[in-house]
Tab-separated table of C-alpha atoms and ligand atoms in Angstrom:
chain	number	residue	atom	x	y	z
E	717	UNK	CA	0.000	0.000	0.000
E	718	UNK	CA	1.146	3.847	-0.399
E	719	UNK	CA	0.252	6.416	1.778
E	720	UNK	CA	0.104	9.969	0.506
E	721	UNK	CA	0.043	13.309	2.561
E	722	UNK	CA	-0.971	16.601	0.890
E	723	UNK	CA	-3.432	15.014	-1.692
E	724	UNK	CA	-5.566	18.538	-1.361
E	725	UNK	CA	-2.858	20.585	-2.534
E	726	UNK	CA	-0.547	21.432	-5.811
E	727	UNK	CA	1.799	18.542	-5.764
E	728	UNK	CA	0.294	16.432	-3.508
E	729	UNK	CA	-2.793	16.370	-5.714
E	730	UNK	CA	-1.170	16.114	-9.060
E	731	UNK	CA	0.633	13.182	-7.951
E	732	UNK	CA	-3.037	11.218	-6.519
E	733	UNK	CA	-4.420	12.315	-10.054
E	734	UNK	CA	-1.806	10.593	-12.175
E	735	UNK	CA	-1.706	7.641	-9.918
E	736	UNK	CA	-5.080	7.564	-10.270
E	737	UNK	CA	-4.602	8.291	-13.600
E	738	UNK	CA	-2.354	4.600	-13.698
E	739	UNK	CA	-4.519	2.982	-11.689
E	740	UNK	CA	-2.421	2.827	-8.874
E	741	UNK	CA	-3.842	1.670	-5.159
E	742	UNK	CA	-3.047	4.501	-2.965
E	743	UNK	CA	-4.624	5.396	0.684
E	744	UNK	CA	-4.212	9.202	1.744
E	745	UNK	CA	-4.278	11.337	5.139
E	746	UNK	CA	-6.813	14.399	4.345
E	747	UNK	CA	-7.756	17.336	7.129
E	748	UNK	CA	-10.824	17.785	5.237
E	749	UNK	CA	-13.006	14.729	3.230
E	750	UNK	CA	-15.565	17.331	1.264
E	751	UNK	CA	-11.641	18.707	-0.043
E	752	UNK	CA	-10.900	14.688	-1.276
E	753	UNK	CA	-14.773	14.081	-2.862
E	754	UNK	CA	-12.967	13.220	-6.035
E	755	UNK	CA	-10.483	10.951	-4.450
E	756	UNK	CA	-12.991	8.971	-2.650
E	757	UNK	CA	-15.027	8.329	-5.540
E	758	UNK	CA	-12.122	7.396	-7.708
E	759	UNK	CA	-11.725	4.728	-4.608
E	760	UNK	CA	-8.755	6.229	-2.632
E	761	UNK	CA	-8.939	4.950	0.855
E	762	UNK	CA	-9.241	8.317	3.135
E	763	UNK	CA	-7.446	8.134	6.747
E	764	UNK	CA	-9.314	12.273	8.063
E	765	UNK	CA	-6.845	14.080	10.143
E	766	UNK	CA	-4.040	16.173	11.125
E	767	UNK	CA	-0.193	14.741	10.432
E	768	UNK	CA	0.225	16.641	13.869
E	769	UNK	CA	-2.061	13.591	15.500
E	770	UNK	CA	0.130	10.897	15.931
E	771	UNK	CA	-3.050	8.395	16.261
E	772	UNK	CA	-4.030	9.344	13.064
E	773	UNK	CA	-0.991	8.787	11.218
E	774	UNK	CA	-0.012	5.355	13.060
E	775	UNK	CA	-3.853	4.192	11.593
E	776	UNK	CA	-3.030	6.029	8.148
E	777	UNK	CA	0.724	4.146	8.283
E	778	UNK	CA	-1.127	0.354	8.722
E	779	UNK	CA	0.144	-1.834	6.084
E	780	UNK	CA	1.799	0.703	4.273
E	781	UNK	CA	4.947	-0.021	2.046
E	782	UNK	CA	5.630	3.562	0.622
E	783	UNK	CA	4.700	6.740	1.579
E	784	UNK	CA	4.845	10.670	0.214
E	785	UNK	CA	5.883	13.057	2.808
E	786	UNK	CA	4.945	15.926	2.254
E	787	UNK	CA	4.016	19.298	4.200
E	788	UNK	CA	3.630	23.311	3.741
E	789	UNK	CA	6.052	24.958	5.025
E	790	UNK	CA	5.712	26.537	8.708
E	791	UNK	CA	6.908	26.652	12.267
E	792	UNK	CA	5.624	22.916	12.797
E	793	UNK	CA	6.597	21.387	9.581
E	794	UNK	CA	10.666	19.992	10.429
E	795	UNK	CA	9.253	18.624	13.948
E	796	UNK	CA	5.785	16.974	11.953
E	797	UNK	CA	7.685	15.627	9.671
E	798	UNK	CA	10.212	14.286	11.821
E	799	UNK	CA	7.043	12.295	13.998
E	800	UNK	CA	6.091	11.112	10.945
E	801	UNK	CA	9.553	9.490	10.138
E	802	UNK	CA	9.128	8.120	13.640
E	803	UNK	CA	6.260	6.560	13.084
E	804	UNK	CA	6.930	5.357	9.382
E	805	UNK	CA	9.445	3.232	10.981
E	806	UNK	CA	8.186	2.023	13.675
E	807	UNK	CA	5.226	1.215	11.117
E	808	UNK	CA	7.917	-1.043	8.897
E	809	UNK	CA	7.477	1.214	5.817
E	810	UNK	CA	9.940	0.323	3.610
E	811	UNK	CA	10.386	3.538	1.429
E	812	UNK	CA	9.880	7.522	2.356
E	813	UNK	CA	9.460	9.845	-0.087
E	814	UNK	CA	9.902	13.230	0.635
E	815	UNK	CA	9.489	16.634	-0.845
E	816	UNK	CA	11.738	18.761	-0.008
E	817	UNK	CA	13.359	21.711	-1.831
E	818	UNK	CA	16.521	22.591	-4.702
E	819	UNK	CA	17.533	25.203	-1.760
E	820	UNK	CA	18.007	22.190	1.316
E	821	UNK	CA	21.587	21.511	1.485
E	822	UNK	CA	23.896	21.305	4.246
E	823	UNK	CA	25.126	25.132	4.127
E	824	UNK	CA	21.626	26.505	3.527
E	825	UNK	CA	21.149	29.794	5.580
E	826	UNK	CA	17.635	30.543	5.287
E	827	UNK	CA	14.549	29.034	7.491
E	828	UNK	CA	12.611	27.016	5.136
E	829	UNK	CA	15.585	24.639	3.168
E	830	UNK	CA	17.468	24.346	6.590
E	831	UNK	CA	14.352	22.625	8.286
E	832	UNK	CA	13.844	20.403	4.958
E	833	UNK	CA	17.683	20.077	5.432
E	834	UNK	CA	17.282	18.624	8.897
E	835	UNK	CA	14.415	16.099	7.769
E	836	UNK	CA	16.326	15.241	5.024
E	837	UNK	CA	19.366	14.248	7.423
E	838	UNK	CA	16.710	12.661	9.963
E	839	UNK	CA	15.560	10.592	7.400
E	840	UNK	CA	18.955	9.315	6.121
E	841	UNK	CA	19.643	8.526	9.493
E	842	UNK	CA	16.516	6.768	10.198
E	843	UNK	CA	17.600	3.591	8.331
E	844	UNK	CA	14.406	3.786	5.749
E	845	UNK	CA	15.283	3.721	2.183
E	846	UNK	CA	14.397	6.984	1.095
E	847	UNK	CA	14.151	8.897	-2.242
E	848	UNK	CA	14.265	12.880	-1.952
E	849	UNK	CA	12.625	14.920	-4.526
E	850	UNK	CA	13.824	18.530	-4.580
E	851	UNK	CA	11.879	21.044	-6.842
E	852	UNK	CA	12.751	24.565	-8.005
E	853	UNK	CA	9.917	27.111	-7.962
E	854	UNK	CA	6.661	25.921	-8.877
E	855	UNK	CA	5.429	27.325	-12.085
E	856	UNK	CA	1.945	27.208	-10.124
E	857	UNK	CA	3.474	30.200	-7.706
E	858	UNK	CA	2.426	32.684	-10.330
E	859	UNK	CA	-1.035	31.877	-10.615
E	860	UNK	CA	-1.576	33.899	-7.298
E	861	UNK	CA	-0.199	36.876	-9.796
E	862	UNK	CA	-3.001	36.040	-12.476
E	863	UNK	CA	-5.521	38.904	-10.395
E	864	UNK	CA	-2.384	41.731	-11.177
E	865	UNK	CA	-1.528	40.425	-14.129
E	866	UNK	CA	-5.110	40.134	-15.791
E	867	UNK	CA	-6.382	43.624	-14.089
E	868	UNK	CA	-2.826	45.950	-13.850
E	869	UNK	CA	-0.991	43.980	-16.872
E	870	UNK	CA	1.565	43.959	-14.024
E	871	UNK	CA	4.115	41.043	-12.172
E	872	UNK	CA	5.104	42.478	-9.407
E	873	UNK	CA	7.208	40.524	-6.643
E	874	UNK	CA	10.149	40.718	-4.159
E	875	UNK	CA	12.617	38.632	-6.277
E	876	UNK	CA	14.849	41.547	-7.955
E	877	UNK	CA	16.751	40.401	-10.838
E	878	UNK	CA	16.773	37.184	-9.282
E	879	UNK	CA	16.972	33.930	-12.006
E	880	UNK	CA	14.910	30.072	-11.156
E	881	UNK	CA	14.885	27.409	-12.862
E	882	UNK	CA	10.797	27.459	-12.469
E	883	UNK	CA	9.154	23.773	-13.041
E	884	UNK	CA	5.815	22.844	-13.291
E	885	UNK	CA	4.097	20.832	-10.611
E	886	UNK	CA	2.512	18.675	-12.919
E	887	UNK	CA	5.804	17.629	-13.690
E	888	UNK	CA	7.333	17.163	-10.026
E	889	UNK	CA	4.269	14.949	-9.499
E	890	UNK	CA	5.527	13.130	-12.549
E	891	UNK	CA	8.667	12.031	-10.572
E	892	UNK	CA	6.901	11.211	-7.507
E	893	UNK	CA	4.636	8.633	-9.732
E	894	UNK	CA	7.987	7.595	-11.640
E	895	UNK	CA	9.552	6.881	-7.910
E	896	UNK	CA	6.485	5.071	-6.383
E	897	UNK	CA	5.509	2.717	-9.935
E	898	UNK	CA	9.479	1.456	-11.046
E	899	UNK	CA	12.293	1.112	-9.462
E	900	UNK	CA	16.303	2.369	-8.570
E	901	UNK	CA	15.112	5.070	-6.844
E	902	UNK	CA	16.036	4.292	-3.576
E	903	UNK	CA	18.888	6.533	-2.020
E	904	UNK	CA	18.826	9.280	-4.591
E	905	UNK	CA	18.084	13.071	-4.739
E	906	UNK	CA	15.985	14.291	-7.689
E	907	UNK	CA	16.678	17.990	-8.012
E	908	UNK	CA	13.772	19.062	-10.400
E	909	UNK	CA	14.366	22.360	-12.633
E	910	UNK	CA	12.106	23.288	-15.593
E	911	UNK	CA	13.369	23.697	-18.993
E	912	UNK	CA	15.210	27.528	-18.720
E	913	UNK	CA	16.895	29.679	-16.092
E	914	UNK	CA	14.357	32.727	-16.066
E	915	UNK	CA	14.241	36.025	-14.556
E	916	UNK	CA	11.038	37.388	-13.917
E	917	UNK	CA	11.738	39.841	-16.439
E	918	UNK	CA	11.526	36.858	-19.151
E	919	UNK	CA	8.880	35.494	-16.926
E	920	UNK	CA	6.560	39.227	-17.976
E	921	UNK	CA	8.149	38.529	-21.089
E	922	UNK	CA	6.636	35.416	-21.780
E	923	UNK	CA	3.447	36.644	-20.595
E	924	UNK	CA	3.357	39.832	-23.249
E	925	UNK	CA	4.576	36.967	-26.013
E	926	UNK	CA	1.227	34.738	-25.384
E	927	UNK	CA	-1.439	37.405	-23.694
E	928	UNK	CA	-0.511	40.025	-26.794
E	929	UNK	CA	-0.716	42.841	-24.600
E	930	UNK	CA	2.483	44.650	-22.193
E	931	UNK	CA	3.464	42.810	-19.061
E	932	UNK	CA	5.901	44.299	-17.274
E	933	UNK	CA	7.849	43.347	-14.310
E	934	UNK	CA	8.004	45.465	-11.108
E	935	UNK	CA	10.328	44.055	-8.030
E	936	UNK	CA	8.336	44.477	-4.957
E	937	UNK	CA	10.381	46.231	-2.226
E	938	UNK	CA	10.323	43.833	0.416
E	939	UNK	CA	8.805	45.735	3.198
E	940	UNK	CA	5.660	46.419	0.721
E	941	UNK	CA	5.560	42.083	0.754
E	942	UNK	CA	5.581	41.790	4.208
E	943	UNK	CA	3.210	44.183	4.875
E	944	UNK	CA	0.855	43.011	2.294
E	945	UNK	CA	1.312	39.296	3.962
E	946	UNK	CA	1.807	39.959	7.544
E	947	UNK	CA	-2.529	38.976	7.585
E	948	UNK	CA	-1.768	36.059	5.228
E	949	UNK	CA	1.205	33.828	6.567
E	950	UNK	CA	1.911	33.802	10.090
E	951	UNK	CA	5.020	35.407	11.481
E	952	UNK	CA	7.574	32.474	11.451
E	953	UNK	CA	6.285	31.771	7.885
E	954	UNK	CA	6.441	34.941	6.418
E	955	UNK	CA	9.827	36.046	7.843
E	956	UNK	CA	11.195	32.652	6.214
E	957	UNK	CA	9.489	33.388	3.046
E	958	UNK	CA	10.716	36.549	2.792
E	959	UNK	CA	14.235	35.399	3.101
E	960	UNK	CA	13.621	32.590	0.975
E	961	UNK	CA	12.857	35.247	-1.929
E	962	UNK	CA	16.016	37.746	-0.856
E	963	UNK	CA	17.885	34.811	-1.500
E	964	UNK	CA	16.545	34.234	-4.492
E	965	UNK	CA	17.169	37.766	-5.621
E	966	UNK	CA	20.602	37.864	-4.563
E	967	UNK	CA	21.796	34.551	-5.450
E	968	UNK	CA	19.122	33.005	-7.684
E	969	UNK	CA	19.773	29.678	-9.829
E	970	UNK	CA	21.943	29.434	-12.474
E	971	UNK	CA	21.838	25.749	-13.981
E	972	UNK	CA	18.850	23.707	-15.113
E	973	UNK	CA	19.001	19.870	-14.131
E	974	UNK	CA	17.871	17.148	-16.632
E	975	UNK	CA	16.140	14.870	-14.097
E	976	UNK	CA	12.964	14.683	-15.292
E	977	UNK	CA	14.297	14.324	-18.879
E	978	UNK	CA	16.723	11.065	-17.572
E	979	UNK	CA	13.202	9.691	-15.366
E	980	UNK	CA	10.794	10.086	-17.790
E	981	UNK	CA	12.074	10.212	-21.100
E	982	UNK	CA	9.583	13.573	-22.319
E	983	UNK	CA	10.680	17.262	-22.447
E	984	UNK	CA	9.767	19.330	-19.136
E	985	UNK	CA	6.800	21.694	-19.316
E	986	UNK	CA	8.635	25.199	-20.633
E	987	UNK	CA	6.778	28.573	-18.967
E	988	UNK	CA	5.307	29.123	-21.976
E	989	UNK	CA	3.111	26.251	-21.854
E	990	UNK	CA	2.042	26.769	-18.748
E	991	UNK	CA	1.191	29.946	-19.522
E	992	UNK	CA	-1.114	28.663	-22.407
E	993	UNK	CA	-2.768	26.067	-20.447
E	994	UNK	CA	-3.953	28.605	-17.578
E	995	UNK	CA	-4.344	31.570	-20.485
E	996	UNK	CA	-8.124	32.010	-19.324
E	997	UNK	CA	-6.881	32.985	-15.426
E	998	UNK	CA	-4.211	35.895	-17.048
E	999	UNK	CA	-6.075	36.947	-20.002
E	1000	UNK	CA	-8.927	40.070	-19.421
F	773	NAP	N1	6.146	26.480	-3.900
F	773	NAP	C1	7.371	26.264	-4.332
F	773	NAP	O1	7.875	26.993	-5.195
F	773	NAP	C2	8.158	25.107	-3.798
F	773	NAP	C3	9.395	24.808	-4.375
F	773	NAP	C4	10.128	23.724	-3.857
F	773	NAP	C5	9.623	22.978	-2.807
F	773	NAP	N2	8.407	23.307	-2.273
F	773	NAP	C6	7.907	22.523	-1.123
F	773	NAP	O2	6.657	21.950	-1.449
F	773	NAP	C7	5.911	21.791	-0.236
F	773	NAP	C8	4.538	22.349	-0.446
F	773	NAP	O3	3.921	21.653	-1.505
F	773	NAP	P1	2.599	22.200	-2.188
F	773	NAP	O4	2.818	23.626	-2.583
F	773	NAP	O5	2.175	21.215	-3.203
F	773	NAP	O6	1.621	22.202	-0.940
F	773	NAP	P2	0.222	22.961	-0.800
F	773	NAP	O7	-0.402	23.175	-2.127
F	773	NAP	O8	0.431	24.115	0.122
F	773	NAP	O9	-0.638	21.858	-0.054
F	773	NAP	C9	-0.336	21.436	1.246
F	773	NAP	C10	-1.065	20.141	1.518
F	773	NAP	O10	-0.721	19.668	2.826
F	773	NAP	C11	-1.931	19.506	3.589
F	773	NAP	N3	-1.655	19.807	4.990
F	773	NAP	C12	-1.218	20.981	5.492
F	773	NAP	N4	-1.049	20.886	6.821
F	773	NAP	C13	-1.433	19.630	7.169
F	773	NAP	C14	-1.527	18.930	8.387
F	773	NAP	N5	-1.152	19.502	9.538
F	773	NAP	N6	-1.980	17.657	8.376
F	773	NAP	C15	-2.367	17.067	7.216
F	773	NAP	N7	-2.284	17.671	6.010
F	773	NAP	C16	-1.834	18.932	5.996
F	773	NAP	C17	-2.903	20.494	2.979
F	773	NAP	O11	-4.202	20.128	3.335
F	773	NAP	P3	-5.411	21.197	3.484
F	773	NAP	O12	-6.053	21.205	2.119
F	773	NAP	O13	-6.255	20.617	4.525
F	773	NAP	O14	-4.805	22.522	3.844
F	773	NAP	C18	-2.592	20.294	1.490
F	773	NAP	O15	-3.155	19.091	1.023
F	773	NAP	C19	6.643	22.552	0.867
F	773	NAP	O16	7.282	21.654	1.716
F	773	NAP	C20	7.614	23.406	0.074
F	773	NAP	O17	8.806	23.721	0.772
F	773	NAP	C21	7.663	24.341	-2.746
């Protein structure tokens, strides 16, 4: 059996619709069951509860072989996650999969890759045969743009000049179905880039090219962001954020990986397809 967490979110849910998709056996641990309607009536098994509960996830961990770890990020995630390692062991799974980040490695200075850092190291340590898949910026991040973009034909965000390697979630889900339906995957890190290094300058680019109209590109001082946020993410979580994106701007990524090209054999999503198949949320 294969447990997955997160099935209500981006990459959570991708992955439980193209295992679904495969007709792949999966149970899942959902907060909410009216959130997972689909899931139950395409037969997932539904364990309801918090990954903070440790009864819940020692029922949802019964019988299980595999499981996806994954979690937002937050002031509870690295200790959540850690329980849940706890109990995946004592629970005899056999192989963890967790989603961590491109930015969690050992010298990582900012909040959010240090504590995937630490579960990533917990987990190695644990003695389960792991497999850690480590995306670059979701391509799905700019959809909470699509309101400025449609309405003020404007991107504006705290990242600078700052360059990603942005990659589509439906593709990251891609590797997490790759990892839990063949095999050789045990022991290895899958960094996950799209296609291109970008800045979000090419990023408004990309969005005049297909929306035929100007979109330009405004960095966001980053006291405007945290004021904006500071009702939206709690305090821990937006002070890591906001560091997370000064890194970006002052460091950024300058290499693409070809993971998902070696794993799957197909050609990662580029921007502007992504940008075509969501057209109707940016165009007025
Ligand atoms: N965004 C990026 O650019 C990026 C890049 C690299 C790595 N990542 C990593 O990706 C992860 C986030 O993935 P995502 O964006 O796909 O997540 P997401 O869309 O925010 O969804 C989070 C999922 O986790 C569930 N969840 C939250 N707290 C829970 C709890 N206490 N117990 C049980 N379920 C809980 C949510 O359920 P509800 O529906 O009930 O809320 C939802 O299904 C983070 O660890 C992040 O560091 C993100």
């Amino acid at each position: 059996m294969i447990l997955l967490t997160g099935v209500t979110g981006k990459t959570g849910g991708e992955t439980a619709k193209q295992l679904l998709a495969k007709g792949v056996k999966f149970r899942a641990i959902v907060r909410s069951e009216a959130k997972a309607e689909a899931l139950k009536a395409g037969g997932v098994d539904l364990v309801v509860g918090d990954l903070a509960d440790a009864t819940v996830v020692r029922k949802a961990l019964d019988g299980v072989e595999k499981a996806l770890l994954l979690l937002p990020n937050g002031k509870t995630q690295e200790a959540n996650e850690k329980q849940f390692t706890d109990l995946a062991k004592s629970a005899g799974v056999k192989h963890l999969v967790k989603m961590s980040s491109m930015e969690a490695v050992a010298q990582a200075k900012t909040p959010i890759p240090r504590a995937h850092w630490a579960v990533e190291e917990y987990i190695r340590a644990s003695g389960i045969a792991w497999t850690m898949v480590k995306p670059n910026f979701f391509m799905q991040n700019l959809l909470a743009s699509a309101g400025s973009i449609k309405t003020q034909k404007r991107l504006s965000l705290p990242m600078g000049s700052g360059t990603t390697g942005m990659a589509d979630v439906r593709d990251i889900a891609a590797i997490c179905v790759e990892v839990f339906t063949s095999s050789g995957h045990v022991g290895r890190s899958y960094e996950i880039t799209g296609p291109e290094i970008l800045s979000f300058h090419d990023v408004a680019e990309r969005f005049t090219e297909l929306l035929g109209e100007r979109i330009e590109y405004v960095p966001m001082p980053m006291d405007v962001f945290r004021e904006r946020m500071k009702n939206v993410l709690e305090p821990w979580h937006l002070a890591a954020v906001a560091e997370l994106f000064r890194e970006i701007d002052e460091i950024g990524l300058d290499h693409t990986t070809d993971t998902f090209r070696k794993l799957t054999g197909r050609e990662p999503i580029s921007l502007r397809r992504f940008i075509q198949d969501h057209l109707a949320l940016f165009k007025s």
